[in-house]
Amino acid sequence: MADRYLSFAGTAPGRFLTRRIGLPQPTALHRWSAERPSFEGELLHLTAGKSPLDGPDGLAAVLGRTGLAVRAESERPVAVVLDATGVTDIDTLAEVHTALHPVVRSVARSGRVIVLGAPLDTADHHQAAVQQALEGFVRSLGKEIGRGITVTLLRLTDADAAESTLRFFLSPRSAYVSGQVIGIGGGTEVTAPEDWGLPLAGRTALVTGAARGIGEAVAATLARDGARVVCLDVPGAAVELESVAGRLGGTALALDITAPDAGARILAALPSEGLDVLVHNAGITRDRRLVNMAAERWSSVLDVNLASVLRTTDALLSAGGLRTGGRIVATASIAGLAGNAGQTNYAASKAGVAGLVRALAPTAAAEHGVTVNAVAPGFIETKMTAAVPLFIREAGRRMNSLGQGGLPVDVAETTAWLAHPASGGVNGQVVRVCGQSLLGA
Ligand code: NAI
């Protein structure tokens, strides 16, 4: 069901009325489209402390390749990048305030504030304290800045390894990702694509649960980025699946992912060179409070959402089904991070996904050259959430910093960034796509 409140709040009388009564004022977000694929305007590049990222091949060069006009001063920036990697003590932390205090008001609607931090140095508790302080700062700014602007903290040591991430966050593709802290570094080799417009050209991606909803959007977005897509869904959804795969020039694989031999059947259906991107998106809910939850509701949810993810991942990795440079992206949920009444089974399965990702990431990188990350969607406008009763649906939509639900494409764009060949340094991350939901924040 369309978000009519969002449309109304965007009109002149809507803006007037919502401001007068003190209602939420969500801003229509600028998302990627073929007509408006990138931001246009100025990027304000600020620094706090003495940055270790300076130098000719450093941050300025990477920012210069985003297509935005990089400036040291700007009256109406579409994005602000504050390099706080050199913040090591209370005095340099104060420079974060000095730098951003005068400019936050001038950032354009649906724009970006990106703070760059350094990894926490456990041997220097002053550095660790003020670098951790940046997390509270970023999460608070995300909640107060408004106007559809997102705020993100990226921890990095090497600007080149962060190029795909900076490009993602400095583009309309990241419209619904806010309040996140993402670490970049380690992981696997970072390969710049020949064509940044078609980063997945020549690569094969398999998406589970691709017949509809978020999975369909993921398959479409990976195909847009040049991938050959293999769309997997249950045999009962074969008609929709064929239609999605046909539209994307991909292939359909009708298969229940919980089948014990699912891994082997996927391997048999893949091209001989194997897979580059594996997206575990298939998922189900069977909600009941624990007191009323029959064992079958528990086992079916755990089987689809977690056990099959473990089984197929193991089967593909051990058989060499994922090529070096491969990417695994699993689907968690903010319910798995925050907990949700009536969802002990679902939240257990999704928290399990986060655990799997964090534990497997270093070994998969070392042994297979493969990264493992998760997306954790919040309230996404799908058939599933359209069926939620009106008042709960309205609460779900508004209880985040952007005051609106996300779209399947928001999860898809985040998946595409994690699947990018230049995202090899992003590993073991659980990235929430939730407009900075208050749940589990
Ligand atoms: P959906 O119900 O619209 O689509 C899920 C797809 O997975 C369906 O096409 C279904 O047939 C397929 N599937 C289910 N069991 C399968 C199996 N055993 N084998 C193969 N395919 C199977 O769901 P939606 O909303 O698109 O969600 C996609 C993922 O995102 C799920 O993992 C869900 O838990 C997660 N998620 C969704 C949120 C939302 O707000 N819609 C929020 C948080 C997480």
Coordinates of C-alpha atoms and ligand atoms in Angstrom, one line a residue:
M1 CA 0.0 0.0 0.0
A2 CA 1.4 3.4 -1.0
D3 CA 2.6 5.7 1.8
R4 CA -0.1 8.4 1.3
Y5 CA 1.1 10.4 4.3
L6 CA 4.6 10.8 2.7
S7 CA 3.0 12.1 -0.5
F8 CA 0.7 14.5 1.4
A9 CA 3.5 15.8 3.7
G10 CA 5.5 16.7 0.5
T11 CA 2.8 19.2 -0.7
A12 CA 2.7 22.8 0.4
P13 CA -0.5 22.5 2.4
G14 CA 0.8 19.2 3.8
R15 CA 4.1 20.8 4.9
F16 CA 2.2 23.7 6.5
L17 CA -0.2 21.4 8.4
T18 CA 2.3 18.8 9.6
R19 CA 4.6 21.6 10.9
R20 CA 1.7 23.3 12.7
I21 CA 0.4 20.1 14.4
G22 CA 4.0 18.8 15.1
L23 CA 3.6 15.6 13.0
P24 CA 6.6 13.8 11.4
Q25 CA 7.8 15.5 8.2
P26 CA 9.3 12.8 6.0
T27 CA 11.2 14.0 2.9
A28 CA 10.8 12.2 -0.4
L29 CA 14.2 10.6 -0.9
H30 CA 16.3 10.9 -4.0
R31 CA 16.9 7.3 -5.1
W32 CA 18.9 6.0 -8.1
S33 CA 17.1 6.2 -11.4
A34 CA 18.4 6.0 -15.0
E35 CA 17.4 9.7 -15.3
R36 CA 19.0 10.8 -12.0
P37 CA 21.7 8.2 -11.3
S38 CA 23.9 10.5 -9.2
F39 CA 24.0 13.6 -7.0
E40 CA 24.9 16.8 -8.7
G41 CA 26.5 19.7 -6.8
E42 CA 29.2 20.3 -4.3
L43 CA 30.9 18.0 -1.8
L44 CA 32.3 19.8 1.2
H45 CA 35.5 18.1 2.3
L46 CA 36.4 18.9 5.9
T47 CA 39.1 17.6 8.3
A48 CA 39.4 17.3 12.0
G49 CA 42.8 16.5 13.5
K50 CA 45.8 15.6 11.3
S51 CA 44.5 13.1 8.8
P52 CA 46.7 10.0 7.9
L53 CA 44.7 9.8 4.7
D54 CA 46.3 12.9 3.1
G55 CA 48.6 12.6 0.1
P56 CA 48.2 12.5 -3.7
D57 CA 46.5 9.1 -3.8
G58 CA 44.6 9.7 -0.6
L59 CA 41.1 10.7 0.2
A60 CA 41.0 13.9 -2.0
A61 CA 41.7 11.8 -5.1
V62 CA 39.0 9.3 -4.3
L63 CA 36.4 12.0 -3.6
G64 CA 37.4 13.7 -6.8
R65 CA 36.3 10.6 -8.7
T66 CA 32.8 10.6 -7.3
G67 CA 31.6 13.1 -9.9
L68 CA 30.8 15.7 -7.2
A69 CA 32.6 19.1 -7.1
V70 CA 34.9 18.8 -4.1
R71 CA 35.2 22.1 -2.2
A72 CA 36.7 23.3 1.1
E73 CA 33.8 25.7 1.5
S74 CA 30.3 25.4 0.2
E75 CA 27.0 27.3 0.8
R76 CA 24.7 24.4 -0.2
P77 CA 26.6 21.1 -0.3
V78 CA 24.8 18.0 -1.3
A79 CA 27.3 16.0 0.8
V80 CA 29.7 16.7 3.6
V81 CA 32.7 14.4 4.2
L82 CA 34.4 15.0 7.5
D83 CA 37.7 13.2 7.8
A84 CA 38.1 12.5 11.5
T85 CA 40.6 9.7 11.1
G86 CA 43.1 12.0 12.8
V87 CA 41.0 12.5 15.9
T88 CA 43.1 11.2 18.8
D89 CA 42.2 13.2 21.8
I90 CA 39.6 15.6 23.3
D91 CA 41.0 18.6 21.5
T92 CA 40.9 17.1 18.1
L93 CA 37.4 15.7 18.9
A94 CA 36.3 19.3 19.5
E95 CA 37.3 20.0 15.9
V96 CA 34.4 17.7 14.8
H97 CA 32.0 20.1 16.4
T98 CA 33.9 23.1 15.0
A99 CA 33.8 21.7 11.5
L100 CA 30.1 20.5 11.4
H101 CA 28.3 23.0 13.6
P102 CA 28.3 25.8 11.0
V103 CA 27.4 23.6 8.0
V104 CA 24.8 21.0 9.1
R105 CA 21.9 23.4 8.4
S106 CA 23.0 24.1 4.8
V107 CA 23.2 20.4 3.6
A108 CA 20.7 19.9 0.7
R109 CA 17.6 17.7 1.2
S110 CA 18.2 14.0 0.9
G111 CA 21.9 14.8 1.1
R112 CA 24.7 13.1 3.0
V113 CA 26.9 13.6 6.0
I114 CA 29.8 11.1 6.1
V115 CA 32.2 11.0 9.0
L116 CA 35.4 9.0 8.5
G117 CA 36.9 7.5 11.6
A118 CA 40.0 5.3 12.3
P119 CA 39.9 1.8 13.8
L120 CA 40.0 1.9 17.6
D121 CA 43.5 1.6 18.9
T122 CA 43.3 -0.6 22.0
A123 CA 46.9 0.4 23.0
D124 CA 45.8 4.1 23.2
H125 CA 42.7 4.5 25.4
H126 CA 42.5 8.3 24.6
Q127 CA 42.3 7.5 20.8
A128 CA 39.9 4.6 21.4
A129 CA 37.6 6.9 23.6
V130 CA 37.3 9.7 21.1
Q131 CA 37.0 7.4 18.1
Q132 CA 34.2 5.6 19.9
A133 CA 32.7 9.0 20.7
L134 CA 32.2 9.5 17.0
E135 CA 29.6 6.7 17.0
G136 CA 27.4 8.4 19.5
F137 CA 27.9 11.7 17.6
V138 CA 26.9 10.2 14.2
R139 CA 23.9 8.3 15.6
S140 CA 22.6 11.4 17.3
L141 CA 23.2 13.7 14.3
G142 CA 21.3 11.2 12.2
K143 CA 18.3 11.4 14.5
E144 CA 18.2 15.2 14.6
I145 CA 19.3 16.4 11.2
G146 CA 16.1 15.8 9.3
R147 CA 15.2 16.7 5.7
G148 CA 16.0 13.1 4.4
I149 CA 19.7 13.5 5.1
T150 CA 21.6 10.4 6.1
V151 CA 24.6 10.3 8.5
T152 CA 27.2 7.5 8.4
L153 CA 30.5 6.7 10.1
L154 CA 33.0 4.8 8.0
R155 CA 36.1 3.4 9.7
L156 CA 39.1 3.1 7.4
T157 CA 42.8 3.3 7.0
D158 CA 43.1 3.4 3.2
A159 CA 40.9 5.6 1.1
D160 CA 41.5 3.5 -2.1
A161 CA 40.1 0.4 -0.4
A162 CA 37.0 2.5 0.5
E163 CA 36.3 3.8 -3.0
S164 CA 33.2 1.6 -3.7
T165 CA 31.9 2.4 -0.2
L166 CA 32.4 6.1 -0.6
R167 CA 30.8 6.1 -4.0
F168 CA 27.8 4.2 -2.6
F169 CA 27.3 6.5 0.3
L170 CA 27.9 9.6 -1.9
S171 CA 25.1 8.5 -4.3
P172 CA 21.3 8.2 -4.3
R173 CA 21.8 4.4 -3.9
S174 CA 22.2 4.7 -0.2
A175 CA 19.1 6.8 0.4
Y176 CA 17.7 4.6 3.2
V177 CA 20.9 3.6 5.0
S178 CA 21.5 6.0 8.0
G179 CA 23.1 5.9 11.4
Q180 CA 25.4 3.0 10.5
V181 CA 29.0 2.4 11.5
I182 CA 30.9 0.4 8.9
G183 CA 34.5 -0.9 9.1
I184 CA 36.6 -1.1 5.9
G185 CA 39.9 -2.9 5.8
G186 CA 41.4 -6.4 5.9
G187 CA 39.0 -8.6 4.0
T188 CA 40.1 -9.6 0.6
E189 CA 41.7 -8.0 -2.5
V190 CA 40.1 -4.9 -3.8
T191 CA 39.6 -4.9 -7.6
A192 CA 38.6 -1.7 -9.3
P193 CA 36.1 -2.6 -12.1
E194 CA 36.9 -1.8 -15.7
D195 CA 33.7 0.1 -15.8
W196 CA 32.3 1.7 -12.6
G197 CA 28.9 1.9 -14.4
L198 CA 28.8 -1.9 -14.9
P199 CA 30.8 -3.3 -12.0
L200 CA 29.4 -6.8 -12.1
A201 CA 30.0 -7.3 -15.9
G202 CA 31.0 -10.9 -16.5
R203 CA 30.0 -12.1 -13.1
T204 CA 27.3 -14.6 -12.1
A205 CA 25.0 -14.0 -9.1
L206 CA 22.5 -16.3 -7.5
V207 CA 19.7 -14.8 -5.5
T208 CA 17.4 -17.0 -3.3
G209 CA 13.8 -16.0 -2.9
A210 CA 13.9 -14.0 -6.2
A211 CA 10.3 -14.5 -7.4
R212 CA 9.1 -11.4 -5.6
G213 CA 9.7 -8.7 -3.0
I214 CA 13.2 -7.8 -1.9
G215 CA 14.8 -10.8 -3.8
E216 CA 13.3 -9.7 -7.1
A217 CA 14.7 -6.2 -6.5
V218 CA 18.1 -7.6 -5.7
A219 CA 18.2 -9.7 -8.8
A220 CA 17.1 -6.7 -10.9
T221 CA 19.7 -4.4 -9.4
L222 CA 22.6 -6.9 -9.8
A223 CA 21.5 -7.4 -13.4
R224 CA 21.5 -3.6 -13.9
D225 CA 25.1 -3.7 -12.6
G226 CA 26.0 -6.2 -15.3
A227 CA 25.6 -9.6 -13.6
R228 CA 24.2 -12.7 -15.1
V229 CA 21.5 -13.7 -12.5
V230 CA 20.3 -17.1 -11.5
C231 CA 17.0 -16.6 -9.7
L232 CA 16.0 -19.3 -7.2
D233 CA 12.6 -19.8 -5.5
V234 CA 10.3 -22.6 -4.5
P235 CA 8.7 -24.7 -7.2
G236 CA 5.3 -23.2 -6.2
A237 CA 6.5 -19.8 -7.4
A238 CA 7.8 -21.1 -10.7
V239 CA 5.6 -19.0 -12.9
E240 CA 6.6 -15.7 -11.2
L241 CA 10.2 -16.8 -11.0
E242 CA 10.3 -17.6 -14.8
S243 CA 8.9 -14.2 -15.5
V244 CA 11.5 -12.4 -13.3
A245 CA 14.4 -14.3 -14.7
G246 CA 13.1 -13.8 -18.3
R247 CA 12.8 -10.1 -17.8
L248 CA 16.4 -9.8 -16.4
G249 CA 17.9 -12.1 -19.1
G250 CA 18.8 -14.6 -16.4
T251 CA 17.9 -18.2 -15.6
A252 CA 15.4 -19.6 -13.2
L253 CA 16.1 -22.3 -10.7
A254 CA 12.9 -23.7 -9.0
L255 CA 14.2 -25.3 -5.9
D256 CA 13.2 -25.4 -2.2
I257 CA 16.3 -24.1 -0.4
T258 CA 15.6 -26.4 2.5
A259 CA 16.1 -29.5 0.4
P260 CA 19.0 -31.5 1.8
D261 CA 20.7 -31.6 -1.6
A262 CA 20.0 -27.9 -2.4
G263 CA 23.8 -27.2 -2.4
A264 CA 24.5 -29.9 -5.0
R265 CA 21.6 -28.9 -7.2
I266 CA 22.7 -25.3 -7.2
L267 CA 26.2 -26.3 -8.1
A268 CA 24.8 -28.4 -11.0
A269 CA 22.9 -25.5 -12.3
L270 CA 25.8 -23.0 -12.3
P271 CA 28.2 -22.3 -15.1
S272 CA 31.4 -24.4 -14.9
E273 CA 33.4 -21.4 -13.6
G274 CA 31.2 -21.1 -10.6
L275 CA 29.5 -18.3 -8.8
D276 CA 30.7 -14.7 -8.0
V277 CA 27.9 -13.5 -5.8
L278 CA 25.6 -15.6 -3.5
V279 CA 22.7 -13.7 -2.0
H280 CA 20.8 -15.6 0.8
N281 CA 17.5 -13.6 0.7
A282 CA 14.8 -16.3 1.0
G283 CA 13.0 -16.0 4.3
I284 CA 9.7 -16.7 6.0
T285 CA 7.9 -15.6 9.2
R286 CA 5.6 -17.8 11.3
D287 CA 4.8 -15.5 14.2
R288 CA 3.4 -16.6 17.6
R289 CA 4.4 -15.8 21.1
L290 CA 6.6 -18.5 22.5
V291 CA 3.8 -19.9 24.7
N292 CA 1.7 -20.6 21.6
M293 CA 4.4 -21.6 19.3
A294 CA 4.3 -25.2 18.0
A295 CA 7.6 -26.9 17.2
E296 CA 6.8 -26.8 13.5
R297 CA 6.7 -23.0 13.5
W298 CA 10.1 -22.9 15.2
S299 CA 11.7 -25.5 12.9
S300 CA 10.3 -24.2 9.6
V301 CA 11.6 -20.6 10.2
L302 CA 15.0 -21.8 11.5
D303 CA 15.3 -24.2 8.5
V304 CA 14.6 -21.6 5.8
N305 CA 16.2 -18.5 7.4
L306 CA 19.3 -20.0 9.0
A307 CA 19.9 -23.8 8.6
S308 CA 19.7 -23.6 4.8
V309 CA 21.9 -20.6 4.7
L310 CA 24.5 -22.5 6.7
R311 CA 24.1 -25.7 4.6
T312 CA 24.3 -24.0 1.2
T313 CA 27.1 -21.7 2.2
D314 CA 29.2 -24.7 3.4
A315 CA 28.3 -26.8 0.3
L316 CA 29.3 -24.1 -2.1
L317 CA 32.5 -23.0 -0.3
S318 CA 33.8 -26.6 0.2
A319 CA 33.1 -27.5 -3.4
G320 CA 34.9 -24.4 -4.7
G321 CA 31.5 -23.1 -6.1
L322 CA 32.4 -19.5 -5.2
R323 CA 35.3 -18.1 -7.2
T324 CA 38.1 -16.0 -5.7
G325 CA 36.8 -12.5 -5.3
G326 CA 33.4 -13.9 -4.5
R327 CA 30.8 -12.3 -2.3
I328 CA 28.2 -13.8 0.1
V329 CA 25.5 -11.5 1.2
A330 CA 23.0 -12.9 3.7
T331 CA 19.8 -11.3 5.0
A332 CA 19.3 -10.6 8.6
S333 CA 16.7 -8.2 10.0
I334 CA 16.5 -5.5 12.6
A335 CA 14.1 -7.9 14.5
G336 CA 17.1 -10.1 14.9
L337 CA 19.1 -7.3 16.4
A338 CA 16.4 -5.7 18.6
G339 CA 14.0 -8.7 19.3
N340 CA 10.3 -8.5 18.6
A341 CA 7.3 -9.8 20.5
G342 CA 5.9 -12.8 18.6
Q343 CA 9.1 -13.5 16.7
T344 CA 11.3 -15.5 18.9
N345 CA 11.8 -18.0 16.1
Y346 CA 12.4 -15.3 13.4
A347 CA 14.6 -13.1 15.5
A348 CA 16.7 -16.2 16.6
S349 CA 17.1 -17.1 12.9
K350 CA 18.1 -13.6 11.9
A351 CA 20.5 -13.1 14.9
G352 CA 22.0 -16.4 13.8
V353 CA 22.7 -15.0 10.4
A354 CA 24.6 -12.1 11.9
G355 CA 26.6 -14.6 14.0
L356 CA 27.4 -16.7 10.9
V357 CA 28.6 -13.6 9.0
R358 CA 30.9 -12.4 11.7
A359 CA 32.5 -15.8 12.4
L360 CA 32.8 -16.9 8.8
A361 CA 34.1 -13.6 7.3
P362 CA 37.8 -13.9 8.3
T363 CA 38.1 -17.6 7.3
A364 CA 36.2 -17.3 4.0
A365 CA 38.5 -14.3 3.2
A366 CA 41.7 -16.2 4.1
E367 CA 40.8 -19.6 2.6
H368 CA 38.6 -18.6 -0.4
G369 CA 39.2 -14.9 -1.1
V370 CA 35.4 -14.5 -0.5
T371 CA 33.8 -11.8 1.7
V372 CA 30.7 -12.5 3.8
N373 CA 28.4 -9.7 4.9
A374 CA 24.7 -9.2 5.8
V375 CA 22.0 -6.7 5.2
A376 CA 19.6 -6.1 8.0
P377 CA 16.4 -4.6 6.6
G378 CA 14.0 -2.5 8.8
F379 CA 10.5 -1.7 7.7
I380 CA 10.4 -2.3 3.9
E381 CA 7.3 -1.6 1.8
T382 CA 6.5 -5.1 0.5
K383 CA 3.4 -7.3 0.3
M384 CA 4.4 -8.7 3.7
T385 CA 4.3 -5.3 5.4
A386 CA 1.2 -4.1 3.5
A387 CA -0.7 -6.9 5.3
V388 CA 0.3 -5.5 8.7
P389 CA -2.7 -3.8 10.5
L390 CA -2.8 0.0 9.8
F391 CA -1.7 1.4 13.2
I392 CA 1.2 -1.0 13.5
R393 CA 2.2 -0.3 9.9
E394 CA 2.1 3.4 10.5
A395 CA 4.3 3.0 13.6
G396 CA 6.8 0.9 11.7
R397 CA 7.0 3.4 8.9
R398 CA 7.5 6.5 11.1
M399 CA 9.7 5.1 13.9
N400 CA 13.0 5.9 12.1
S401 CA 15.1 9.0 11.4
L402 CA 13.7 9.3 7.9
G403 CA 10.1 9.0 8.9
Q404 CA 9.2 6.5 6.2
G405 CA 9.5 2.9 5.2
G406 CA 12.2 1.7 2.9
L407 CA 11.7 0.2 -0.6
P408 CA 13.0 -3.3 -1.7
V409 CA 15.4 -1.4 -4.0
D410 CA 17.1 0.1 -0.9
V411 CA 18.1 -3.4 0.3
A412 CA 19.0 -4.3 -3.3
E413 CA 21.3 -1.3 -3.7
T414 CA 23.1 -2.1 -0.4
T415 CA 23.5 -5.7 -1.6
A416 CA 25.0 -4.5 -4.9
W417 CA 27.5 -2.3 -3.0
L418 CA 28.6 -5.3 -0.9
A419 CA 28.7 -7.5 -4.1
H420 CA 30.9 -4.9 -5.9
P421 CA 34.4 -6.1 -6.9
A422 CA 36.0 -3.1 -5.2
S423 CA 34.2 -3.9 -1.9
G424 CA 36.8 -6.6 -1.0
G425 CA 37.7 -4.6 2.1
V426 CA 34.2 -4.7 3.5
N427 CA 33.9 -8.0 5.3
G428 CA 32.0 -9.4 8.3
Q429 CA 29.7 -6.3 8.4
V430 CA 26.0 -6.4 9.3
V431 CA 24.6 -3.3 7.6
R432 CA 21.1 -2.1 8.6
V433 CA 18.9 -0.8 5.8
C434 CA 16.3 0.8 8.1
G435 CA 16.4 4.6 7.8
Q436 CA 18.0 4.4 11.3
S437 CA 15.1 2.6 12.9
L438 CA 14.6 3.2 16.7
L439 CA 14.4 -0.6 17.0
G440 CA 17.7 -2.1 18.2
A441 CA 19.5 1.2 17.6
Ligands
NAI1 P1 8.7 -12.2 0.6 O1 7.9 -13.2 1.4 O2 8.0 -11.2 -0.3 O3 9.7 -13.0 -0.4 C1 10.4 -14.1 0.1 C2 10.7 -15.1 -1.1 O4 11.4 -16.2 -0.5 C3 9.4 -15.6 -1.7 O5 9.4 -15.5 -3.1 C4 9.4 -17.1 -1.2 O6 8.7 -18.0 -2.1 C5 10.9 -17.4 -1.1 N1 11.1 -18.5 -0.3 C6 10.6 -18.8 0.9 N2 10.9 -20.0 1.4 C7 11.8 -20.5 0.4 C8 12.5 -21.7 0.3 N3 12.4 -22.7 1.2 N4 13.2 -21.9 -0.8 C9 13.3 -21.0 -1.8 N5 12.7 -19.8 -1.7 C10 11.9 -19.6 -0.6 O7 9.7 -11.5 1.6 P2 10.5 -10.1 1.5 O8 9.7 -9.1 2.3 O9 10.9 -9.9 0.1 O10 11.8 -10.5 2.4 C11 13.0 -11.0 1.8 C12 14.0 -11.2 2.9 O11 14.2 -10.0 3.7 C13 13.6 -12.3 4.0 O12 14.7 -13.0 4.4 C14 13.0 -11.5 5.1 O13 13.1 -12.2 6.3 C15 13.9 -10.3 5.1 N6 13.3 -9.1 5.7 C16 12.3 -8.4 5.2 C17 11.8 -7.3 5.8 C18 10.6 -6.5 5.3 O14 10.2 -5.5 5.8 N7 9.9 -6.9 4.2 C19 12.4 -6.8 7.0 C20 13.5 -7.5 7.5 C21 14.0 -8.6 6.8

